[in-house]
PDB file of C-alpha atoms and ligand atoms in Angstrom:
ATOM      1  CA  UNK L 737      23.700  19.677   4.332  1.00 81.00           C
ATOM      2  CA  UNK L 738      23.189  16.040   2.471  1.00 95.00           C
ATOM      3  CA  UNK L 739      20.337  15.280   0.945  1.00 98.00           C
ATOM      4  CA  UNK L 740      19.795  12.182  -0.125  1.00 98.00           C
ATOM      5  CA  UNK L 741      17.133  10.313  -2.205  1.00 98.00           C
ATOM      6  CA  UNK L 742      18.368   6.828  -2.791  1.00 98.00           C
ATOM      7  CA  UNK L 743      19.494   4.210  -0.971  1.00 98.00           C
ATOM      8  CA  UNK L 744      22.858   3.612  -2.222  1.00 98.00           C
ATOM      9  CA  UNK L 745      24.035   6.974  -1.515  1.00 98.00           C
ATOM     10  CA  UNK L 746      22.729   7.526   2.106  1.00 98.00           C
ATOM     11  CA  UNK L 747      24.935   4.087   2.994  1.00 98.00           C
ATOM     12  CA  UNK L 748      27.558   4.877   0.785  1.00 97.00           C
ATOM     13  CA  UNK L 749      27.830   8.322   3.909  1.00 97.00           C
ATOM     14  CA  UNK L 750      27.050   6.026   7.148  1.00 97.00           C
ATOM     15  CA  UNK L 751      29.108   2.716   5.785  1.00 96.00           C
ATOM     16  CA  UNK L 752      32.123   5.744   6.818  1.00 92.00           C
ATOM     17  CA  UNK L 753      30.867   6.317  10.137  1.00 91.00           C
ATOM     18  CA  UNK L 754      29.508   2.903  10.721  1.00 91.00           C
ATOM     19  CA  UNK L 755      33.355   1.108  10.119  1.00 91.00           C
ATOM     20  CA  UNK L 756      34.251   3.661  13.293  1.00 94.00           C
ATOM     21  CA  UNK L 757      31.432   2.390  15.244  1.00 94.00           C
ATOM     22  CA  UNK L 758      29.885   5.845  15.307  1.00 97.00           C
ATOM     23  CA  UNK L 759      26.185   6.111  16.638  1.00 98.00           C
ATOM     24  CA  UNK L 760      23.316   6.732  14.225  1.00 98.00           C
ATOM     25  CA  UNK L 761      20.124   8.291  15.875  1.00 98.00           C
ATOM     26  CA  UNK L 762      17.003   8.258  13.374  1.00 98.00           C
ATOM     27  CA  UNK L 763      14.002  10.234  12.865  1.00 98.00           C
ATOM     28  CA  UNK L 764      11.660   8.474  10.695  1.00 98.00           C
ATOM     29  CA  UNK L 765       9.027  11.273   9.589  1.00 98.00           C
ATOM     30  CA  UNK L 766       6.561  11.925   6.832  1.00 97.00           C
ATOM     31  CA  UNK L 767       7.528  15.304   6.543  1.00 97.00           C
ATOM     32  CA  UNK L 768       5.820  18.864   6.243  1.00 95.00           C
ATOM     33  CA  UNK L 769       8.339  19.280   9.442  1.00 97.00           C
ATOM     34  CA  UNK L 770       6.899  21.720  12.460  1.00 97.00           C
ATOM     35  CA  UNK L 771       8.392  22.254  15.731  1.00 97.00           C
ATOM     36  CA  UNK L 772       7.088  18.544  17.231  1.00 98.00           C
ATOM     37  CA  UNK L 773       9.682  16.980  14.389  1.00 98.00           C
ATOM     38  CA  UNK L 774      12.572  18.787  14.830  1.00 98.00           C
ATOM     39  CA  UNK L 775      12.258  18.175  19.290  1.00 98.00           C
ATOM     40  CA  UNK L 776      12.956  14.646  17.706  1.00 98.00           C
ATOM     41  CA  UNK L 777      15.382  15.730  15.818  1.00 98.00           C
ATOM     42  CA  UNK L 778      17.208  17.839  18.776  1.00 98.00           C
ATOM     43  CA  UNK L 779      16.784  14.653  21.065  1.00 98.00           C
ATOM     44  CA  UNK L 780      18.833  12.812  18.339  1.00 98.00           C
ATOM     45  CA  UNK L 781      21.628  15.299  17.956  1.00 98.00           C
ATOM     46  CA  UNK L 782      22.607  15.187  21.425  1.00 98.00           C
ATOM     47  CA  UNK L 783      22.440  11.457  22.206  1.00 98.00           C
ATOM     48  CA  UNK L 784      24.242  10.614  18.843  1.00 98.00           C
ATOM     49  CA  UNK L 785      27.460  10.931  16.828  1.00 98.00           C
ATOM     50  CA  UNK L 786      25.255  11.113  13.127  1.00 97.00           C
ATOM     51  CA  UNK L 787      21.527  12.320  12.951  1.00 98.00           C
ATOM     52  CA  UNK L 788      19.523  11.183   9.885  1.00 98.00           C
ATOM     53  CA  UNK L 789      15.790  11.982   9.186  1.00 98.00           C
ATOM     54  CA  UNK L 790      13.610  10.378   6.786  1.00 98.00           C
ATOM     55  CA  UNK L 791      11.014  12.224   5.292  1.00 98.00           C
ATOM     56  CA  UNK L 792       9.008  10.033   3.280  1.00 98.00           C
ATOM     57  CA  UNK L 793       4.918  10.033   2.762  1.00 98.00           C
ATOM     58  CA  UNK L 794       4.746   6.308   2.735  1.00 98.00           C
ATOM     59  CA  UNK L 795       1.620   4.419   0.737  1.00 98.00           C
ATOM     60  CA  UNK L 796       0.930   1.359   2.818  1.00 97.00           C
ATOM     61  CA  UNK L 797       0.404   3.252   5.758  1.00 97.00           C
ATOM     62  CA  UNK L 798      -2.823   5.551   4.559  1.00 94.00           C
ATOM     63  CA  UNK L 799      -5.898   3.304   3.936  1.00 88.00           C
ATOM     64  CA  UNK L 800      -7.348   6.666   2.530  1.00 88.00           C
ATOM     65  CA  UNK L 801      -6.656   7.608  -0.920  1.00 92.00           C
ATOM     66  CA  UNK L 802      -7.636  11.127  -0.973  1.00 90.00           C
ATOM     67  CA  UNK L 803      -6.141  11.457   2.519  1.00 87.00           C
ATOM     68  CA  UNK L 804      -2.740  10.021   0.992  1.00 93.00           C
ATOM     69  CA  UNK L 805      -3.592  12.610  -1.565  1.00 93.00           C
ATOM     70  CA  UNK L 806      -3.951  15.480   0.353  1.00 88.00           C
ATOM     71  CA  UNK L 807      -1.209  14.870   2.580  1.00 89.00           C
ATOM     72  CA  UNK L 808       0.983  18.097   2.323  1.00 90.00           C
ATOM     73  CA  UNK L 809       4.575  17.420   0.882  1.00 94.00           C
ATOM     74  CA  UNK L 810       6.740  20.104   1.145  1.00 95.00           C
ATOM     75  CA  UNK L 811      10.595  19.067   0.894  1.00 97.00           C
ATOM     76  CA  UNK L 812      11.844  22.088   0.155  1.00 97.00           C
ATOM     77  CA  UNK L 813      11.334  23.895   3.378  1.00 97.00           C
ATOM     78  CA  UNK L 814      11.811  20.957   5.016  1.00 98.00           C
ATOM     79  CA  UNK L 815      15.611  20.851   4.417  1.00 98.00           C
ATOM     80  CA  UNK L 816      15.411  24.597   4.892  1.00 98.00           C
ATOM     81  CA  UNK L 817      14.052  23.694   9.019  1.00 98.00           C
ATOM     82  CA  UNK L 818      16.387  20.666   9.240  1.00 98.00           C
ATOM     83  CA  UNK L 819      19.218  23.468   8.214  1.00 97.00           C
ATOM     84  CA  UNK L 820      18.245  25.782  11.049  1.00 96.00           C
ATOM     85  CA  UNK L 821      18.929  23.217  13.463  1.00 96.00           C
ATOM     86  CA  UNK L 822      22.233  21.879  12.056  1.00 96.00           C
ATOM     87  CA  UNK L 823      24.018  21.883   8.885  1.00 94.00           C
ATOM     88  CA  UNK L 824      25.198  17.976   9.662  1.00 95.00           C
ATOM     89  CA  UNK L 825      21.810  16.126   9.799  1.00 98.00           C
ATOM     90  CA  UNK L 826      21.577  13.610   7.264  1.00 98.00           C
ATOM     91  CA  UNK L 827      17.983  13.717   5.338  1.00 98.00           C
ATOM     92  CA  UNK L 828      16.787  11.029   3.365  1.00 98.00           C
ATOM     93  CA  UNK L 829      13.665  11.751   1.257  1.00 98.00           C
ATOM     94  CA  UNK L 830      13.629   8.825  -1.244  1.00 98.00           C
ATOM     95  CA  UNK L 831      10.734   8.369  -3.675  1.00 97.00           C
ATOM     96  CA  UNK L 832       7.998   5.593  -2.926  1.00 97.00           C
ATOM     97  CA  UNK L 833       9.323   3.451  -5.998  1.00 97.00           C
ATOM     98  CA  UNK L 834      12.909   3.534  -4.190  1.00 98.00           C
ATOM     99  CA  UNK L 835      11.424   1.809  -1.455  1.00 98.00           C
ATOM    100  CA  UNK L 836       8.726  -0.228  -2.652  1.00 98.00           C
ATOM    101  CA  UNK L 837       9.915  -1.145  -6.781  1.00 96.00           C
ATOM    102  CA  UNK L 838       6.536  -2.217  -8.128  1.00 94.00           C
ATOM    103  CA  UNK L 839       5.146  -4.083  -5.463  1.00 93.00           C
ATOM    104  CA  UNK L 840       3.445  -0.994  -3.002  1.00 96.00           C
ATOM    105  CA  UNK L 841       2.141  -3.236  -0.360  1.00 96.00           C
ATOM    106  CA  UNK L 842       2.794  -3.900   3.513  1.00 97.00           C
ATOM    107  CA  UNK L 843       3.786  -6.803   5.194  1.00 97.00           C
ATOM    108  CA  UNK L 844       1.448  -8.298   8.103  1.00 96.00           C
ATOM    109  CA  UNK L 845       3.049  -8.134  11.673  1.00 97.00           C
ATOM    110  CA  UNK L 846       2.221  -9.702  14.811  1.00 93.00           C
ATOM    111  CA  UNK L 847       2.004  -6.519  17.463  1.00 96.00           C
ATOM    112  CA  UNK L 848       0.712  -8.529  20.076  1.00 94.00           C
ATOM    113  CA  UNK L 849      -2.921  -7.515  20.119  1.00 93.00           C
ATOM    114  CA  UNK L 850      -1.988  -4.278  20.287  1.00 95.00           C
ATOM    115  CA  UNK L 851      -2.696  -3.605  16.325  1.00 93.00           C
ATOM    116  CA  UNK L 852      -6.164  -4.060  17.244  1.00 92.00           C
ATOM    117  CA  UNK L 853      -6.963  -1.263  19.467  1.00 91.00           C
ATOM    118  CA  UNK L 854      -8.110   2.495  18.481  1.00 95.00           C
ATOM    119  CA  UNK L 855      -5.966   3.506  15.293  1.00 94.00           C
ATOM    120  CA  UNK L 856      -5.707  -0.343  14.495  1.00 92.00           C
ATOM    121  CA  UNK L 857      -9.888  -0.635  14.406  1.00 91.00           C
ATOM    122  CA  UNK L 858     -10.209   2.847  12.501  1.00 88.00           C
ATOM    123  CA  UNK L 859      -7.584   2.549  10.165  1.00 88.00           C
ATOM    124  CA  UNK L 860      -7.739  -1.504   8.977  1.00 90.00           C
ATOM    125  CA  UNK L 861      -3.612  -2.346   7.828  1.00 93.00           C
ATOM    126  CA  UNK L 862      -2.644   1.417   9.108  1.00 95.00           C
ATOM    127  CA  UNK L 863       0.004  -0.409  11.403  1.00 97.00           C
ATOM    128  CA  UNK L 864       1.036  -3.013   8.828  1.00 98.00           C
ATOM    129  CA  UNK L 865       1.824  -0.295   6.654  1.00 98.00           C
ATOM    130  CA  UNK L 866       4.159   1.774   9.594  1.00 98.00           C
ATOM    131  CA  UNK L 867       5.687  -1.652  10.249  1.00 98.00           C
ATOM    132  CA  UNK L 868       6.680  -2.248   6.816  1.00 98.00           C
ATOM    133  CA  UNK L 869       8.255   1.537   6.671  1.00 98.00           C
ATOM    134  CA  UNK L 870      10.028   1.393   9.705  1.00 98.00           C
ATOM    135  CA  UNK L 871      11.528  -2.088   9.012  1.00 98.00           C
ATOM    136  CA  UNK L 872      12.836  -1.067   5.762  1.00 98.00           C
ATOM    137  CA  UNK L 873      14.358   2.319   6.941  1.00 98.00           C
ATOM    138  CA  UNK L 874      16.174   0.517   9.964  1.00 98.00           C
ATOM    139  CA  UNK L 875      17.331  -2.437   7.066  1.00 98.00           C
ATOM    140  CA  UNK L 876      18.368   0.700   5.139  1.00 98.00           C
ATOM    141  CA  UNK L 877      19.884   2.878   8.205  1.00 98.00           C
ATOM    142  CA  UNK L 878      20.800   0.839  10.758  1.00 97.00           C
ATOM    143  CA  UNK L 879      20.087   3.086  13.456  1.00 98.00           C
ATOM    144  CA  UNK L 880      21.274   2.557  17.332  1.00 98.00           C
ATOM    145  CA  UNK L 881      18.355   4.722  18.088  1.00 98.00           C
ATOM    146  CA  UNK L 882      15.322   5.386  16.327  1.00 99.00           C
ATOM    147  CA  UNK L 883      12.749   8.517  18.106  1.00 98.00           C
ATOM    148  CA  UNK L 884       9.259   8.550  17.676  1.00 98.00           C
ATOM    149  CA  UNK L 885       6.833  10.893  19.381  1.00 98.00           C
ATOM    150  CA  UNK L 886       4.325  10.331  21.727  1.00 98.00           C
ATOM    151  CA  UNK L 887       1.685  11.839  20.178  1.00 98.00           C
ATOM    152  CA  UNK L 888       1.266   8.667  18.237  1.00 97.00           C
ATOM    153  CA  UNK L 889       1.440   6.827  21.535  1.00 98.00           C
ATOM    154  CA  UNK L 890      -0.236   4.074  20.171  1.00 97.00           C
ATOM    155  CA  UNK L 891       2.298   3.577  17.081  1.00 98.00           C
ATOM    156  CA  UNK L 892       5.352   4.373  19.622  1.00 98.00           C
ATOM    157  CA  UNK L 893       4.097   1.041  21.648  1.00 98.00           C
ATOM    158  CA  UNK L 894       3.624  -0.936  18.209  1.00 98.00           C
ATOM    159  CA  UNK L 895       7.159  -0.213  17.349  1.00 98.00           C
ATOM    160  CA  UNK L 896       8.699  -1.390  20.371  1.00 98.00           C
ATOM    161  CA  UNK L 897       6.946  -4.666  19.594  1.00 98.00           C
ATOM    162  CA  UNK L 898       7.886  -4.439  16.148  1.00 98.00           C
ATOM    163  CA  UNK L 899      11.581  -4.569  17.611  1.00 98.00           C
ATOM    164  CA  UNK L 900      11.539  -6.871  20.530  1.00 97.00           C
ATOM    165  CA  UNK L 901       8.912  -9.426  18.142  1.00 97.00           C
ATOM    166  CA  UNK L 902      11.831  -9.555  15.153  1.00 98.00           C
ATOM    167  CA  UNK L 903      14.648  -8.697  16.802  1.00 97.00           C
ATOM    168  CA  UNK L 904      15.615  -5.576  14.877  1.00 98.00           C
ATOM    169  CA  UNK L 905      18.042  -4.374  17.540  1.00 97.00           C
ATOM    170  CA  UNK L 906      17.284  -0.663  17.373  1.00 98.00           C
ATOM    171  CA  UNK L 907      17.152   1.224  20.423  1.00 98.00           C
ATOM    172  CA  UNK L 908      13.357   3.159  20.770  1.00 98.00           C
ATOM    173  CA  UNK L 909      13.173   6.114  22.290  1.00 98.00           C
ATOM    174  CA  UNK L 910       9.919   8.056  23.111  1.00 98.00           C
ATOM    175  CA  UNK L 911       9.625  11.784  22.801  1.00 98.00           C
ATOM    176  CA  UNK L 912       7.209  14.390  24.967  1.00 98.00           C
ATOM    177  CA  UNK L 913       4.550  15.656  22.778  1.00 98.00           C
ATOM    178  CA  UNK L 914       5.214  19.268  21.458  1.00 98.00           C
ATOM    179  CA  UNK L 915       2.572  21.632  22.173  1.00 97.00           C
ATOM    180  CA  UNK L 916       1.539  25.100  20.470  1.00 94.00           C
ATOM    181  CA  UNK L 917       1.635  27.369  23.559  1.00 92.00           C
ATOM    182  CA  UNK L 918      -2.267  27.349  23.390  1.00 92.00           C
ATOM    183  CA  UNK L 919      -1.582  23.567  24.030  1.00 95.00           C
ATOM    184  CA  UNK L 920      -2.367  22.021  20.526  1.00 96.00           C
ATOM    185  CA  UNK L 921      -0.887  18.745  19.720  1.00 97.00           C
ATOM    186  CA  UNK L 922       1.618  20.179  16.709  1.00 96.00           C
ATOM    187  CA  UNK L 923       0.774  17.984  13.519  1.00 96.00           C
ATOM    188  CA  UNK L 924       1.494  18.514   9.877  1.00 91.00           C
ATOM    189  CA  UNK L 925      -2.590  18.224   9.777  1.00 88.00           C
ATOM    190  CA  UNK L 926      -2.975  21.419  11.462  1.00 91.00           C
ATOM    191  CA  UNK L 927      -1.556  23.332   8.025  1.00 87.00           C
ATOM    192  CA  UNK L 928      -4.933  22.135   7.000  1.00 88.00           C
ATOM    193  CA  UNK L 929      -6.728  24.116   9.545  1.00 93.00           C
ATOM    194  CA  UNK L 930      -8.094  27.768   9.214  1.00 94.00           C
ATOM    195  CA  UNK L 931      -7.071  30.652  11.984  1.00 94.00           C
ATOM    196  CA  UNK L 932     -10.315  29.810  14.051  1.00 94.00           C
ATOM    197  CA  UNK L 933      -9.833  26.624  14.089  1.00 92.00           C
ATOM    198  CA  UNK L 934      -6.786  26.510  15.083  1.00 91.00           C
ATOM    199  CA  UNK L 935      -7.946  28.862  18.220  1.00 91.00           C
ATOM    200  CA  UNK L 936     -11.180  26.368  18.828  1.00 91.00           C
ATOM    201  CA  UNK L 937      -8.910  23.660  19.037  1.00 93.00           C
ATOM    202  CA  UNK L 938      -6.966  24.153  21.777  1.00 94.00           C
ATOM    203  CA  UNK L 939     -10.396  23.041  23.596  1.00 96.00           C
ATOM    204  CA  UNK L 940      -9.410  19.602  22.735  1.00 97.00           C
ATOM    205  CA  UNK L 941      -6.488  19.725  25.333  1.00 97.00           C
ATOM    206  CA  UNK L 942      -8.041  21.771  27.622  1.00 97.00           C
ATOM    207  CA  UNK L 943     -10.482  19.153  27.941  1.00 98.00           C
ATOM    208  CA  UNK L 944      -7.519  16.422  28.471  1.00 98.00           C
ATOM    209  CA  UNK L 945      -6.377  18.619  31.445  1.00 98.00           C
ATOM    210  CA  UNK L 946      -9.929  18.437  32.914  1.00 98.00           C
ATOM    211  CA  UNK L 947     -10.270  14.800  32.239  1.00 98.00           C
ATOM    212  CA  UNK L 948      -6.820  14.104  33.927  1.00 98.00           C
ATOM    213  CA  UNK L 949      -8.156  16.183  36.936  1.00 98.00           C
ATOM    214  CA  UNK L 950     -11.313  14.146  37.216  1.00 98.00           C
ATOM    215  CA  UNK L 951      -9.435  10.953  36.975  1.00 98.00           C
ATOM    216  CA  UNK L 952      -8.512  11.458  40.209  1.00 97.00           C
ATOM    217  CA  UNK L 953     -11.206  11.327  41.749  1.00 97.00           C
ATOM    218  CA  UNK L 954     -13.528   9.619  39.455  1.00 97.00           C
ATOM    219  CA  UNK L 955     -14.700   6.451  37.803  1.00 97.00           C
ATOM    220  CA  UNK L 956     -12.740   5.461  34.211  1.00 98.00           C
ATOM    221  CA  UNK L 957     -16.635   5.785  33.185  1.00 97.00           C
ATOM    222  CA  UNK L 958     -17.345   8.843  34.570  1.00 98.00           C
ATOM    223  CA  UNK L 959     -14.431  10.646  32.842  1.00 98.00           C
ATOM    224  CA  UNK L 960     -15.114   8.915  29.696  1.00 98.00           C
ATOM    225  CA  UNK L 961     -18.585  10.155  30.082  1.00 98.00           C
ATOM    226  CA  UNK L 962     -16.944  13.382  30.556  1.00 98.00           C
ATOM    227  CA  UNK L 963     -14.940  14.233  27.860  1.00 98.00           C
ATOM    228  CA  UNK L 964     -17.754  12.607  25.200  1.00 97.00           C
ATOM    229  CA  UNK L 965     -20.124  14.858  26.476  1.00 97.00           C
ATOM    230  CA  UNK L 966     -17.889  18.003  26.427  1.00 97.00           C
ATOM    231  CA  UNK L 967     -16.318  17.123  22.928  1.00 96.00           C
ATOM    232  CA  UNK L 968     -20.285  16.529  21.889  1.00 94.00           C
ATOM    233  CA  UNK L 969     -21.609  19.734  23.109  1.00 95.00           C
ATOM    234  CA  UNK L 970     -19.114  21.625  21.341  1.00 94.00           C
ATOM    235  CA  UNK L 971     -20.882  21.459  17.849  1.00 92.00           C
ATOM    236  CA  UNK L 972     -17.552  22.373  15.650  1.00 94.00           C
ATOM    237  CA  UNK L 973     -15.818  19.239  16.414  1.00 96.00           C
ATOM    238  CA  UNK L 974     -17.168  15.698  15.539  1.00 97.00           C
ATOM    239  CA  UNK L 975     -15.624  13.282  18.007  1.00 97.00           C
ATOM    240  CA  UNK L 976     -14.588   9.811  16.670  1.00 96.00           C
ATOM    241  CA  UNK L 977     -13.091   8.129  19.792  1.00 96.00           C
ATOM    242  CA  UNK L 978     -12.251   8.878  23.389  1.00 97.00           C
ATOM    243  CA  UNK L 979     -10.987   6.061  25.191  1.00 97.00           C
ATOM    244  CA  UNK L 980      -8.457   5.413  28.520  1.00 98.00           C
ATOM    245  CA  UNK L 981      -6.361   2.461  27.952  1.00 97.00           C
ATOM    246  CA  UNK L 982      -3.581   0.103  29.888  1.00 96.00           C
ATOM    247  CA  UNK L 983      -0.406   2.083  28.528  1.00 96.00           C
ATOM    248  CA  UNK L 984       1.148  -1.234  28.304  1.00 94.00           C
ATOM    249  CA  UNK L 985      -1.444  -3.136  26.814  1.00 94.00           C
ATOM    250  CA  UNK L 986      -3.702  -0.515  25.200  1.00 96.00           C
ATOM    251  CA  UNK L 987      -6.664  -2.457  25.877  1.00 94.00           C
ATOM    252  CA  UNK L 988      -9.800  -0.302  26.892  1.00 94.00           C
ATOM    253  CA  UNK L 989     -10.264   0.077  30.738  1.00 95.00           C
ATOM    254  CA  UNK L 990     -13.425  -0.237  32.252  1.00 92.00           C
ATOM    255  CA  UNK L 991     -11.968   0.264  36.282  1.00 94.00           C
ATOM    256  CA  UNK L 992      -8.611   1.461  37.771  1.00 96.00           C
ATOM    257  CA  UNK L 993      -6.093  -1.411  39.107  1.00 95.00           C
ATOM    258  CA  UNK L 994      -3.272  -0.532  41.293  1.00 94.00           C
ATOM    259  CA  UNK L 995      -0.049   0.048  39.551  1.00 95.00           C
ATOM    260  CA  UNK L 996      -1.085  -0.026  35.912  1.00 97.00           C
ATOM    261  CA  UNK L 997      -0.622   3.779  34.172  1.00 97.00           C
ATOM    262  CA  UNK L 998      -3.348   4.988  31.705  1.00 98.00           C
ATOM    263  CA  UNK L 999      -4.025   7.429  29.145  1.00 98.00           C
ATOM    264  CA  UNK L1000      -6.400   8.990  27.631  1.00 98.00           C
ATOM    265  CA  UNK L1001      -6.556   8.587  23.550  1.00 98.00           C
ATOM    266  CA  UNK L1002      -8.796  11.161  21.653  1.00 98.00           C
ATOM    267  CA  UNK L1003      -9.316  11.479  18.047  1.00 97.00           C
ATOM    268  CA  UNK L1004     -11.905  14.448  16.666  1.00 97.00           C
ATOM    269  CA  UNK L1005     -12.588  15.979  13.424  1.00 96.00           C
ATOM    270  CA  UNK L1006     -12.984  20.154  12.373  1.00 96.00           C
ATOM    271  CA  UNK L1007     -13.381  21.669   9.831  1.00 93.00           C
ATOM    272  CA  UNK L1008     -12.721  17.664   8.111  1.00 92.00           C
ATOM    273  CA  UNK L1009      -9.387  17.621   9.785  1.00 91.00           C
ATOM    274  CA  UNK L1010      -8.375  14.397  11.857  1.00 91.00           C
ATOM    275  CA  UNK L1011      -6.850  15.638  15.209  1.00 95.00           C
ATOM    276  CA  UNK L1012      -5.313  13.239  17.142  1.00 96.00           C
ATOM    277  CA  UNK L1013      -4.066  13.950  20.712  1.00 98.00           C
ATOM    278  CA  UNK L1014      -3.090  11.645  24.222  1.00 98.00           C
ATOM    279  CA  UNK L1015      -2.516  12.661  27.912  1.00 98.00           C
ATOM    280  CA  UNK L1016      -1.448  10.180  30.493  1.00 98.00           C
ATOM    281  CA  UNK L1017      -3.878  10.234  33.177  1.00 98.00           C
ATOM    282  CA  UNK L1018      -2.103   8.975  36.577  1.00 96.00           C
TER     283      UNK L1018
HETATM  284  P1  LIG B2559       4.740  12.132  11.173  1.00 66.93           P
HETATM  285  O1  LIG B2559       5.551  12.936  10.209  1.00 66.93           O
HETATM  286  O2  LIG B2559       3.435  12.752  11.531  1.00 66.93           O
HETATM  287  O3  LIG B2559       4.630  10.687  10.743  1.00 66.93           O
HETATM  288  O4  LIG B2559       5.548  12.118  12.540  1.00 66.93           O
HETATM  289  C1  LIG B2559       6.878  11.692  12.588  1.00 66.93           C
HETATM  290  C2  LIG B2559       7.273  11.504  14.020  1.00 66.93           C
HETATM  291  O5  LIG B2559       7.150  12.742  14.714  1.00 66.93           O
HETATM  292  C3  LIG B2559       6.374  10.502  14.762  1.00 66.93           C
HETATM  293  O6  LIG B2559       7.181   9.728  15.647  1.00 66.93           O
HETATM  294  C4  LIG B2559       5.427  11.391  15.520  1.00 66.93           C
HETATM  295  O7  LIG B2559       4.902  10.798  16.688  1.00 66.93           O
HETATM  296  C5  LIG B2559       6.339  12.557  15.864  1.00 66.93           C
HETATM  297  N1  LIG B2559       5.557  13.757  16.134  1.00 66.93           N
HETATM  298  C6  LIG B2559       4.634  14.330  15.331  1.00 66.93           C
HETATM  299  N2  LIG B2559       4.077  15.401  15.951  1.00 66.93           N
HETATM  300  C7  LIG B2559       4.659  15.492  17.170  1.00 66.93           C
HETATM  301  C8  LIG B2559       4.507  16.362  18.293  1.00 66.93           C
HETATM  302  N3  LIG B2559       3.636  17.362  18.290  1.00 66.93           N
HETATM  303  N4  LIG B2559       5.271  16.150  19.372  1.00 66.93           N
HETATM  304  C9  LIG B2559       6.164  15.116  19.421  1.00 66.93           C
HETATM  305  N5  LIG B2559       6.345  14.255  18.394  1.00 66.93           N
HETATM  306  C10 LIG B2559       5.617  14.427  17.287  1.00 66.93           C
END
């Protein structure tokens, strides 16, 4: 198992591997690992000669405080998870003053527009902050393949601009969304949750199923009207966005075109919890 916190020593093991043109696959996470991370992680194994995960809770990207705060860091068992999957994964957990020095702050990036949508408008320089992280790893890793979920859909479509916009030459690679068998997204969030909220919130996915039912049928309106009204009338969640977007483009839809795919992008609070979930809808 290596464990690594600094940067000098996690190239000091790849500059090896890289002089034999081995493949690097990496899976950038901010830890507090669950079954959803370590799919990544399996994904990774088999498609490359050297895994490495970062696990790193990185500043720029929370424009919360007490959410940064609160965010559950648990390294520890971490390495113990990466271990049950295999004993030659790289993980590189470096400290926020490794990465940033003194100057915590993000770079601004041109996503093409689509910075501005959903996350973007709720969480002002959220994106800024994941492109300065990821940039940094890949200068750090140089991966041939980076993974990245599609439960942030919306971040694994920044990053692909992020590498086609500055030319970072990193392979992407998007990753199903792991479900609890009761269908809830897996998130490190959910550690946050009680028992019965946990059971309560496999409603939120149970409503995506119904809403990718109705969409084909009905209106983009219709099933937006839908799922509000569902997520509304269910008084233990508080719902802070429901929209069906251009996968491409992420802009909002207001009426179906012929050949453009959409999904459905939900974001609802219980018990203060910030649950965010996708489904694609045709
Ligand atoms: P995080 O630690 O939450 O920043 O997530 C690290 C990576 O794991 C991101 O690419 C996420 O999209 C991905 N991820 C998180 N939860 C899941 C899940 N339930 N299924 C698939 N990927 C996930």
């Amino acid at each position: 198992m290596f464990v690594y916190q600094t940067k000098t020593q996690v190239q000091a093991h790849l500059a090896k591997h890289i002089v034999l043109n081995k493949s690097i696959g990496l899976v950038p996470t901010m830890g507090a690992l669950h079954q959803g991370h370590l799919s990544l992680l399996e994904q990774s194994l088999q498609e490359n000669d050297i895994t490495v995960i970062s696990v790193f809770v990185n500043p720029t990207q929370f424009n919360n405080p007490e959410d940064l705060e609160k965010y559950p860091r648990t390294l520890e068992n971490d390495i113990e998870k990466v271990r049950s999957l295999s004993s030659d994964i790289i993980i590189f957990a470096p400290t926020p003053e490794e990465i940033y020095g003194n100057n915590v702050k993000a770079t601004q990036y041109n996503f093409n527009g689509l910075e501005h949508q959903m996350e973007g408008a709720a969480r002002p320089g959220h994106f800024d902050g994941v492109g300065t992280i990821i940039t940094i790893l890949f200068d750090i890793i140089k991966p041939t393949n980076a993974y990245f979920g599609e439960k942030d859909f919306q971040q694994l479509q920044i990053i692909r601009a992020l590498v086609k916009n500055y030319d970072l030459g990193v392979n992407i690679v998007g990753c199903p969304i792991f479900r609890q068998k009761d269908g809830l997204a897996m998130s490190s969030r959910n550690q946050r949750l009680s028992n019965e909220a946990t059971q309560n919130s496999t409603f939120l996915y149970q409503t995506l199923l119904k809403a990718k039912e109705l969409f084909r049928t009905e209106s983009i309106t219709t099933v937006k009207k839908f799922v509000e009204n569902e997520i509304q009338n269910n008084k233990i969640f508080e719902l802070e966005y429901f929209e069906i977007a251009d996968e491409q483009t992420l802009i909002t839809a207001t009426e179906k075109k012929e050949h453009v795919k959409y999904r459905g992008f939900l974001v609802a609070y219980i018990e203060g919890v910030r649950l965010i979930d996708n489904i694609s809808l045709n």
